[in-house]
Amino acid sequence: MTANGASELKSPVEPEESAGVLHPTGEPPRKRRPWGPIVALLLFVAAVAAITWMHQRQAPSTGGPFELIDASTGRQVTDRDFRGKWLLVFFGYTHCPDFCPTTLSDIADTMAMLGPLADQVQPLFITVDPKRDTQQALNEYTGAFDPRIRGLTGTPDQIAIAAKAYGVYYAKRETGDDYYMDHTGATYVMRPDGTYERSFLSTDGPEEMTKRLRHLLSEGR
């Protein structure tokens, strides 16, 4: 408003005085939103989610029912007998020259480093060579690493069922008059309710195993 009460009229801005290019209407063009990168990101996220979902749907479950013989007692045990404990399940054999002694040594070291938390853990050594691995042989072998490691054996069919439940591969390889067993070298971590948590490889070592297990046990999962 001016001093006499009249409205002050502002002269329109000439096109040449405005910044940028004007539309024919005289209004400045609206800035376009960068929809391209946003759409690409959304498509990527959707693709990752779909792949993850498909993997979870298709991935076979690890672990399951088994009936085996506890080498320390001679009694038949099932997977349900170990409910309430975290399990470290490893398949091997007493004549194994590499993976088995290394893995059992790592498990023994892990149990020692866990301290009181180890009371929540039960290591199981399931033989894939029941012909040679008698109950006595299993007891002596596992006891040399840690007496808390339970050796399990059974008939060839019982071993095959247990191995299939865990997705474990094993095969007999002839070497002249002798033979060895080719087998999966992973250690399977099972929750107290019998479901699968994760696997450890022979390259993980006791420090990594202890760190991961301590985290799980402390969470009380």
PDB file of C-alpha atoms in Angstrom, residues 93-184:
ATOM      1  CA  TYR A  93      35.426 -91.460  11.232  1.00  0.00           C
ATOM      2  CA  THR A  94      38.262 -92.529  13.501  1.00  0.00           C
ATOM      3  CA  HIS A  95      40.684 -93.385  10.672  1.00  0.00           C
ATOM      4  CA  CYS A  96      40.308 -89.903   9.179  1.00  0.00           C
ATOM      5  CA  PRO A  97      43.757 -88.359   8.546  1.00  0.00           C
ATOM      6  CA  ASP A  98      42.837 -84.672   8.319  1.00  0.00           C
ATOM      7  CA  PHE A  99      39.400 -83.080   8.776  1.00  0.00           C
ATOM      8  CA  CYS A 100      38.279 -85.173  11.735  1.00  0.00           C
ATOM      9  CA  PRO A 101      41.197 -84.713  14.138  1.00  0.00           C
ATOM     10  CA  THR A 102      41.429 -81.026  13.236  1.00  0.00           C
ATOM     11  CA  THR A 103      37.709 -80.430  13.727  1.00  0.00           C
ATOM     12  CA  LEU A 104      37.459 -82.399  16.971  1.00  0.00           C
ATOM     13  CA  SER A 105      40.469 -80.524  18.303  1.00  0.00           C
ATOM     14  CA  ASP A 106      38.754 -77.235  17.406  1.00  0.00           C
ATOM     15  CA  ILE A 107      35.553 -78.378  19.118  1.00  0.00           C
ATOM     16  CA  ALA A 108      37.494 -79.376  22.249  1.00  0.00           C
ATOM     17  CA  ASP A 109      39.251 -75.986  22.317  1.00  0.00           C
ATOM     18  CA  THR A 110      35.924 -74.225  21.801  1.00  0.00           C
ATOM     19  CA  MET A 111      34.342 -76.079  24.712  1.00  0.00           C
ATOM     20  CA  ALA A 112      37.275 -75.090  26.912  1.00  0.00           C
ATOM     21  CA  MET A 113      37.096 -71.420  25.883  1.00  0.00           C
ATOM     22  CA  LEU A 114      33.340 -71.261  26.449  1.00  0.00           C
ATOM     23  CA  GLY A 115      33.843 -71.999  30.131  1.00  0.00           C
ATOM     24  CA  PRO A 116      30.557 -72.395  32.048  1.00  0.00           C
ATOM     25  CA  LEU A 117      28.578 -71.685  28.861  1.00  0.00           C
ATOM     26  CA  ALA A 118      29.771 -75.050  27.529  1.00  0.00           C
ATOM     27  CA  ASP A 119      27.218 -76.715  29.821  1.00  0.00           C
ATOM     28  CA  GLN A 120      24.598 -75.643  27.275  1.00  0.00           C
ATOM     29  CA  VAL A 121      26.430 -77.361  24.403  1.00  0.00           C
ATOM     30  CA  GLN A 122      26.581 -81.027  23.384  1.00  0.00           C
ATOM     31  CA  PRO A 123      29.103 -82.017  20.670  1.00  0.00           C
ATOM     32  CA  LEU A 124      28.172 -85.112  18.630  1.00  0.00           C
ATOM     33  CA  PHE A 125      30.562 -87.113  16.450  1.00  0.00           C
ATOM     34  CA  ILE A 126      28.574 -89.342  14.066  1.00  0.00           C
ATOM     35  CA  THR A 127      30.654 -91.966  12.301  1.00  0.00           C
ATOM     36  CA  VAL A 128      30.346 -92.538   8.564  1.00  0.00           C
ATOM     37  CA  ASP A 129      32.407 -95.731   8.896  1.00  0.00           C
ATOM     38  CA  PRO A 130      30.382 -98.002  11.217  1.00  0.00           C
ATOM     39  CA  LYS A 131      32.230-101.085   9.965  1.00  0.00           C
ATOM     40  CA  ARG A 132      35.512-100.064  11.611  1.00  0.00           C
ATOM     41  CA  ASP A 133      34.264 -97.589  14.202  1.00  0.00           C
ATOM     42  CA  THR A 134      33.169 -99.844  17.037  1.00  0.00           C
ATOM     43  CA  GLN A 135      31.741 -98.360  20.204  1.00  0.00           C
ATOM     44  CA  GLN A 136      35.069 -98.815  21.956  1.00  0.00           C
ATOM     45  CA  ALA A 137      36.975 -97.217  19.083  1.00  0.00           C
ATOM     46  CA  LEU A 138      34.620 -94.234  19.089  1.00  0.00           C
ATOM     47  CA  ASN A 139      34.881 -93.772  22.856  1.00  0.00           C
ATOM     48  CA  GLU A 140      38.658 -93.854  22.818  1.00  0.00           C
ATOM     49  CA  TYR A 141      38.831 -91.520  19.830  1.00  0.00           C
ATOM     50  CA  THR A 142      36.428 -88.828  21.079  1.00  0.00           C
ATOM     51  CA  GLY A 143      37.736 -89.111  24.650  1.00  0.00           C
ATOM     52  CA  ALA A 144      41.233 -88.264  23.446  1.00  0.00           C
ATOM     53  CA  PHE A 145      39.928 -84.811  22.458  1.00  0.00           C
ATOM     54  CA  ASP A 146      37.251 -84.106  25.074  1.00  0.00           C
ATOM     55  CA  PRO A 147      35.138 -86.590  27.069  1.00  0.00           C
ATOM     56  CA  ARG A 148      32.118 -84.344  26.515  1.00  0.00           C
ATOM     57  CA  ILE A 149      32.096 -85.247  22.812  1.00  0.00           C
ATOM     58  CA  ARG A 150      29.589 -88.079  22.328  1.00  0.00           C
ATOM     59  CA  GLY A 151      30.331 -90.631  19.628  1.00  0.00           C
ATOM     60  CA  LEU A 152      27.315 -92.029  17.771  1.00  0.00           C
ATOM     61  CA  THR A 153      27.184 -95.082  15.512  1.00  0.00           C
ATOM     62  CA  GLY A 154      24.542 -97.372  14.039  1.00  0.00           C
ATOM     63  CA  THR A 155      23.724 -99.585  11.097  1.00  0.00           C
ATOM     64  CA  PRO A 156      24.685 -98.394   7.611  1.00  0.00           C
ATOM     65  CA  ASP A 157      21.025 -97.537   6.994  1.00  0.00           C
ATOM     66  CA  GLN A 158      20.764 -95.529  10.218  1.00  0.00           C
ATOM     67  CA  ILE A 159      23.921 -93.617   9.355  1.00  0.00           C
ATOM     68  CA  ALA A 160      22.592 -92.931   5.859  1.00  0.00           C
ATOM     69  CA  ILE A 161      19.321 -91.541   7.254  1.00  0.00           C
ATOM     70  CA  ALA A 162      21.153 -89.226   9.661  1.00  0.00           C
ATOM     71  CA  ALA A 163      23.562 -88.044   6.960  1.00  0.00           C
ATOM     72  CA  LYS A 164      20.711 -87.358   4.550  1.00  0.00           C
ATOM     73  CA  ALA A 165      18.896 -85.316   7.195  1.00  0.00           C
ATOM     74  CA  TYR A 166      21.935 -83.038   7.481  1.00  0.00           C
ATOM     75  CA  GLY A 167      22.732 -83.001   3.784  1.00  0.00           C
ATOM     76  CA  VAL A 168      26.056 -84.729   4.439  1.00  0.00           C
ATOM     77  CA  TYR A 169      27.899 -86.418   1.588  1.00  0.00           C
ATOM     78  CA  TYR A 170      30.108 -89.444   2.250  1.00  0.00           C
ATOM     79  CA  ALA A 171      31.546 -92.212   0.105  1.00  0.00           C
ATOM     80  CA  LYS A 172      33.949 -95.112   0.475  1.00  0.00           C
ATOM     81  CA  ARG A 173      37.167 -94.822  -1.561  1.00  0.00           C
ATOM     82  CA  GLU A 174      39.282 -97.918  -2.129  1.00  0.00           C
ATOM     83  CA  THR A 175      43.071 -97.592  -1.868  1.00  0.00           C
ATOM     84  CA  GLY A 176      44.565-101.000  -2.617  1.00  0.00           C
ATOM     85  CA  ASP A 177      43.796-103.297   0.313  1.00  0.00           C
ATOM     86  CA  ASP A 178      42.530-100.412   2.443  1.00  0.00           C
ATOM     87  CA  TYR A 179      39.966 -97.637   2.093  1.00  0.00           C
ATOM     88  CA  TYR A 180      39.165 -94.166   3.333  1.00  0.00           C
ATOM     89  CA  MET A 181      35.927 -92.214   3.626  1.00  0.00           C
ATOM     90  CA  ASP A 182      35.349 -89.077   1.616  1.00  0.00           C
ATOM     91  CA  HIS A 183      32.895 -86.877   3.541  1.00  0.00           C
ATOM     92  CA  THR A 184      31.561 -83.394   4.211  1.00  0.00           C
TER      93      THR A 184
END
